[in-house]
PDB file of C-alpha atoms in Angstrom:
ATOM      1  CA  UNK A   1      29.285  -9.739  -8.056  1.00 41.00           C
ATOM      2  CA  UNK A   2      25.688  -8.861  -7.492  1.00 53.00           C
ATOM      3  CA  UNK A   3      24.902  -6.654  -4.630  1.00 91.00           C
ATOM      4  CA  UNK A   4      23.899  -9.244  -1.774  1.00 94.00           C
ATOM      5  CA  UNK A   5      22.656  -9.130   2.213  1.00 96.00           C
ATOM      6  CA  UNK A   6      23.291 -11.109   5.564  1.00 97.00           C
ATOM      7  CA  UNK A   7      20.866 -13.618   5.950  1.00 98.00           C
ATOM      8  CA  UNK A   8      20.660 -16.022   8.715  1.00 98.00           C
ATOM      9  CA  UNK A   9      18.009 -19.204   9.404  1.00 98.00           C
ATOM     10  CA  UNK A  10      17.541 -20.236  13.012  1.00 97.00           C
ATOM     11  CA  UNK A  11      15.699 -22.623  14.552  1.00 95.00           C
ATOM     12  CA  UNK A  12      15.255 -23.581  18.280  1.00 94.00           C
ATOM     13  CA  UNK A  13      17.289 -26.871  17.393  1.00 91.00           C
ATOM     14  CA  UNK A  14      20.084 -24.907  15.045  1.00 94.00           C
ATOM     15  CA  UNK A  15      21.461 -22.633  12.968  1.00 96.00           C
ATOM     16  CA  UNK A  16      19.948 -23.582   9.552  1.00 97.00           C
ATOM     17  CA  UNK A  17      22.098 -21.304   7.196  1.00 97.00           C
ATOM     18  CA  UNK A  18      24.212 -17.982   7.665  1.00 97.00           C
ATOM     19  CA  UNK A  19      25.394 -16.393   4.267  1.00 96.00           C
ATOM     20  CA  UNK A  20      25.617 -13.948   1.439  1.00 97.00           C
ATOM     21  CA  UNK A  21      22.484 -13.882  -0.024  1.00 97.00           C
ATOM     22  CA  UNK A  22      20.872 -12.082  -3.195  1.00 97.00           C
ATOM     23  CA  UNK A  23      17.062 -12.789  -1.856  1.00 97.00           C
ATOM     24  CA  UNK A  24      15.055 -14.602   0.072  1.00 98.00           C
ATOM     25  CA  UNK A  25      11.280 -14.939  -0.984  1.00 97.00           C
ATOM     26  CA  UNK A  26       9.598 -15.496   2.330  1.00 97.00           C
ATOM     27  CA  UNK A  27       6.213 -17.312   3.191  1.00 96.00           C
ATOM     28  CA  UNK A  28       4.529 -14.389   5.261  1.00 94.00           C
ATOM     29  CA  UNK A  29       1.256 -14.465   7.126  1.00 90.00           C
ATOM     30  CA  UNK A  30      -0.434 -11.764   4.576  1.00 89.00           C
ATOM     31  CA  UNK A  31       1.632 -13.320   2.057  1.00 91.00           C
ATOM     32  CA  UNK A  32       4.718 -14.405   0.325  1.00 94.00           C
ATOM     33  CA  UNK A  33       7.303 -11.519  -0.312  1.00 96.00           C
ATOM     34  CA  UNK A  34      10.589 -11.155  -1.840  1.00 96.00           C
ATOM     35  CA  UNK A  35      13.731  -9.688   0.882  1.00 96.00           C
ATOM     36  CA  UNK A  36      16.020  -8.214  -1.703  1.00 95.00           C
ATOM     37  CA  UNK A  37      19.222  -5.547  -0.418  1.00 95.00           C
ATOM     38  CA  UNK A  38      18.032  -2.287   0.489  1.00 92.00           C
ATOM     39  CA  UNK A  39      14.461  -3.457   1.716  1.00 93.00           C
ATOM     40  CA  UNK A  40      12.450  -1.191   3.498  1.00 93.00           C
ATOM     41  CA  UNK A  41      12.996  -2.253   7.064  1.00 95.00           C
ATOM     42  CA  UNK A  42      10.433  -4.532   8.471  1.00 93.00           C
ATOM     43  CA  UNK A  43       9.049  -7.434  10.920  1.00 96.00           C
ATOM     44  CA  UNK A  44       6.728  -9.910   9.971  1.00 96.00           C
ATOM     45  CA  UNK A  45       5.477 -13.314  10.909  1.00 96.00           C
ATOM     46  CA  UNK A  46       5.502 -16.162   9.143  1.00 96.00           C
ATOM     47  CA  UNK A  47       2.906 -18.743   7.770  1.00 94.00           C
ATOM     48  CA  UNK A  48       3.771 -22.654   7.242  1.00 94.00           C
ATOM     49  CA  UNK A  49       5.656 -22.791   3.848  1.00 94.00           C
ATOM     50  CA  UNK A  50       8.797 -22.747   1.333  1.00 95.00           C
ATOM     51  CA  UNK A  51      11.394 -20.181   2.146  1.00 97.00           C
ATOM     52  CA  UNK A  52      13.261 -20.113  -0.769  1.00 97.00           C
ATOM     53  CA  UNK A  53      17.208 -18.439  -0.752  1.00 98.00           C
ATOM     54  CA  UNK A  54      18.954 -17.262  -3.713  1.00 97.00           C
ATOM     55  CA  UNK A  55      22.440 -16.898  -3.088  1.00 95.00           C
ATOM     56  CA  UNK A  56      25.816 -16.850  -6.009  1.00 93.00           C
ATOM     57  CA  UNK A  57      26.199 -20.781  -5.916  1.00 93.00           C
ATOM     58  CA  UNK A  58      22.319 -21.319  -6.363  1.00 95.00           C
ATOM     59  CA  UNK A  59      18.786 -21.603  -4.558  1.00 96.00           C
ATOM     60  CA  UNK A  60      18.696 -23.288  -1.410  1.00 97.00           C
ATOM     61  CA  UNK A  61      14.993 -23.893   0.041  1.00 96.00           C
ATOM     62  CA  UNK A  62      13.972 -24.747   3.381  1.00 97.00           C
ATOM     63  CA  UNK A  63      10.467 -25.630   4.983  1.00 95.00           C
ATOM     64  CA  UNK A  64       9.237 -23.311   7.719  1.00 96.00           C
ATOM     65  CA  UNK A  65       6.184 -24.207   9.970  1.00 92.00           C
ATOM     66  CA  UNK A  66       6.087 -20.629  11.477  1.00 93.00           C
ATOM     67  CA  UNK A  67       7.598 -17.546  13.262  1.00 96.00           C
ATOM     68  CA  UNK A  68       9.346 -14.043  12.476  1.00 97.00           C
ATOM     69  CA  UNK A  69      11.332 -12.383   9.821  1.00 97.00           C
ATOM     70  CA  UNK A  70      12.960  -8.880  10.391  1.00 97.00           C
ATOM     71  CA  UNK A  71      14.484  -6.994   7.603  1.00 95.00           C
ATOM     72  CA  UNK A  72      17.090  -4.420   8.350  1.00 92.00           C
ATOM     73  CA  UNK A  73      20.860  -4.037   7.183  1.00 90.00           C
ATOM     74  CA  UNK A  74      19.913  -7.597   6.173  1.00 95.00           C
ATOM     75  CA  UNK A  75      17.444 -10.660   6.806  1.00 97.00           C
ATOM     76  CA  UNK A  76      16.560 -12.343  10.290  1.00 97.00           C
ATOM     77  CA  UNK A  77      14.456 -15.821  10.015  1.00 98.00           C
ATOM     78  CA  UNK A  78      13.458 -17.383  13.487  1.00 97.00           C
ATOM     79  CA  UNK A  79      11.270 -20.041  12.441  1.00 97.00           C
ATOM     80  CA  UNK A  80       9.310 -21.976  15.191  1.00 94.00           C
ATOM     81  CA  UNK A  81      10.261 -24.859  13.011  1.00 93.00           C
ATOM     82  CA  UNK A  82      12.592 -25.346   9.547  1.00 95.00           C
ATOM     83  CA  UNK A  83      14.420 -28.347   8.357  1.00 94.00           C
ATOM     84  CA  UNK A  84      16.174 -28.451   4.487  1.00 96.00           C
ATOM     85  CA  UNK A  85      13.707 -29.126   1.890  1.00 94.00           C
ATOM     86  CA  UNK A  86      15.793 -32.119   0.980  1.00 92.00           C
ATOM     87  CA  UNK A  87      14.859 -33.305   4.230  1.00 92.00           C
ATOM     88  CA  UNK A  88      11.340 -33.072   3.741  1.00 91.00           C
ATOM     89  CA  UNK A  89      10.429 -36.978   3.528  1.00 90.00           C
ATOM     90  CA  UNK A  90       6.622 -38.357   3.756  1.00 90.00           C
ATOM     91  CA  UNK A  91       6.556 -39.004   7.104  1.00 90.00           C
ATOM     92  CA  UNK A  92       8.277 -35.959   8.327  1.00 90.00           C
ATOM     93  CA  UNK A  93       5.455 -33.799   7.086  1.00 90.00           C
ATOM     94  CA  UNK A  94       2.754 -36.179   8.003  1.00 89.00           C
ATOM     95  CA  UNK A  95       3.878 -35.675  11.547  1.00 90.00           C
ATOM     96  CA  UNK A  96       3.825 -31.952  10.673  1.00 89.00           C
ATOM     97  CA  UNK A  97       0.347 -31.917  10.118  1.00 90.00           C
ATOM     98  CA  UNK A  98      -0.649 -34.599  12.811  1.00 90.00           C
ATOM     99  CA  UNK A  99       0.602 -31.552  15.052  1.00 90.00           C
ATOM    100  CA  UNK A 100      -1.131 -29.317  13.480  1.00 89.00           C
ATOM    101  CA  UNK A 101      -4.158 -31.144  13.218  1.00 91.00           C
ATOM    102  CA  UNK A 102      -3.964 -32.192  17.245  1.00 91.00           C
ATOM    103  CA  UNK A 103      -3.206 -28.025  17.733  1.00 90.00           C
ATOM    104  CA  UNK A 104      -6.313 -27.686  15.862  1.00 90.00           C
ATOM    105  CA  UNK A 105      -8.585 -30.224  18.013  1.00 90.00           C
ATOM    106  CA  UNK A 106      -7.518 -28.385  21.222  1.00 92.00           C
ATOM    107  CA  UNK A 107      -8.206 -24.773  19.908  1.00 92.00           C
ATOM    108  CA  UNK A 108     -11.680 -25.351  18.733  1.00 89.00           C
ATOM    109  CA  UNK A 109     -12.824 -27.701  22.369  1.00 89.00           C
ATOM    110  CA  UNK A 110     -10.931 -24.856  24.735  1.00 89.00           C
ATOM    111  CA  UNK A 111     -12.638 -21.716  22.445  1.00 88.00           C
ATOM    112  CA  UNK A 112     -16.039 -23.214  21.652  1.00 82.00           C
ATOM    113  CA  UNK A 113     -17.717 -20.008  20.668  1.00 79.00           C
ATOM    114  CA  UNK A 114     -14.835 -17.783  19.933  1.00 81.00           C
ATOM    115  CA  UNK A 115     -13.989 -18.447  16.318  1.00 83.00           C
ATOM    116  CA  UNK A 116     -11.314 -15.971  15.728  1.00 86.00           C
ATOM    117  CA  UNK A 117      -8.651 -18.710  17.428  1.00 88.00           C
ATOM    118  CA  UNK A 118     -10.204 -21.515  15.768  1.00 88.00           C
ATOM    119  CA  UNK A 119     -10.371 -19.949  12.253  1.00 89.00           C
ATOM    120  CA  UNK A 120      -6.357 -19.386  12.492  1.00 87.00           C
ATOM    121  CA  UNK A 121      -5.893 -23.031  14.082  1.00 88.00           C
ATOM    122  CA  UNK A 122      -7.474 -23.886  11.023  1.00 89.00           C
ATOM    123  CA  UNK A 123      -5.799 -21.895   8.560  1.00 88.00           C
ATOM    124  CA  UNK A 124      -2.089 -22.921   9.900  1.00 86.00           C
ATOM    125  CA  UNK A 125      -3.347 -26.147   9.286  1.00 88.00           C
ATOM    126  CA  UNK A 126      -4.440 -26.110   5.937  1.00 89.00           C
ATOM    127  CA  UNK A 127      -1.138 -23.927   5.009  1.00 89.00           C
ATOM    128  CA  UNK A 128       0.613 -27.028   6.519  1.00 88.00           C
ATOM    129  CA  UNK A 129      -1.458 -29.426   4.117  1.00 87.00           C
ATOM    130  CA  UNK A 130      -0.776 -26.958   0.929  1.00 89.00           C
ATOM    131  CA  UNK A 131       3.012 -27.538   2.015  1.00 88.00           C
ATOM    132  CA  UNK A 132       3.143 -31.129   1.109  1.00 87.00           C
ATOM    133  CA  UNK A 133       1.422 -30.542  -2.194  1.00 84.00           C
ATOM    134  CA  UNK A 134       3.283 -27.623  -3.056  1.00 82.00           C
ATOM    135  CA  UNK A 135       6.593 -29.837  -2.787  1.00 86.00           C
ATOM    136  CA  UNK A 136       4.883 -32.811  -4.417  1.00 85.00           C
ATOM    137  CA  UNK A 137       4.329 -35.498  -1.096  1.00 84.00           C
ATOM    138  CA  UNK A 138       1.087 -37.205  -0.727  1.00 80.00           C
ATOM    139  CA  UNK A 139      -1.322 -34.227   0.727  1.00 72.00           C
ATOM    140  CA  UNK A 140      -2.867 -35.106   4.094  1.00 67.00           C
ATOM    141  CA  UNK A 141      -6.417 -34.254   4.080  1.00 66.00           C
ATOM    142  CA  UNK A 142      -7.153 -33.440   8.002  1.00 62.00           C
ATOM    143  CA  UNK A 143     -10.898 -33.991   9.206  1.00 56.00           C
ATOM    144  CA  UNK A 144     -11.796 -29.988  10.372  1.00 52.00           C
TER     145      UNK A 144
END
């Protein structure tokens, strides 16, 4: 048996998935990485996108829209948001990016000349779009 780590999904709704895992590739904010055993311990947040769990019986994905992962004796996910990717239907994400895309509208009128928080309103929402094409739904294209 290949050398594996605890891994456990959470989400404010439920517990997603709590197993024996060989690695998790995970959608970070500075970019996707790999979680294998023995990984340098470490917290980072996450961007909208496909976290993707190898385990002995197969890969199991699941669609994050944000929050942490911490690395240690094994692998912590506490995503603001994550469903199955099976679950992933049409109008599931566009509701994901209608959010998005209203979170978006509000940033830029309440920071009118501050673009820092407008520039990452902007970027979680186009890493929400490149979701649905990266799993093959109909890409929203949001008015910025």
């Amino acid at each position: 048996m290949a050398e594996t780590m605890q891994f456990d999904l959470v989400s404010p709704e439920r517990s997603l998935m709590s197993a024996e895992v060989k690695s998790v590739v995970i959608p970070g904010a500075d970019g996707d990485m790999t979680a294998m055993p023995n990984h340098a311990p470490l917290i980072t947040t996450l961007r909208p996108g496909i976290l993707r769990v190898e385990t002995d019986k197969g890969t199991e994905e699941f669609v994050v829209t944000g929050g942490f992962a911490e690395i240690g004796e094994g692998l912590s996910v506490l995503a603001e948001r994550a469903l199955p990717r099976a679950d992933m239907d049409q109008a599931t994400y566009e509701a994901l990016v209608a959010e998005a895309q209203d979170a978006y509208h509000q940033v830029k009128e309440t920071f009118k000349n501050e673009p820092g928080p407008v520039d990452d309103a902007a970027k979680l929402l186009q890493d929400m779009v490149a979701v649905g094409a990266h799993i093959g739904l109909d890409p929203k294209q949001p008015s910025l």
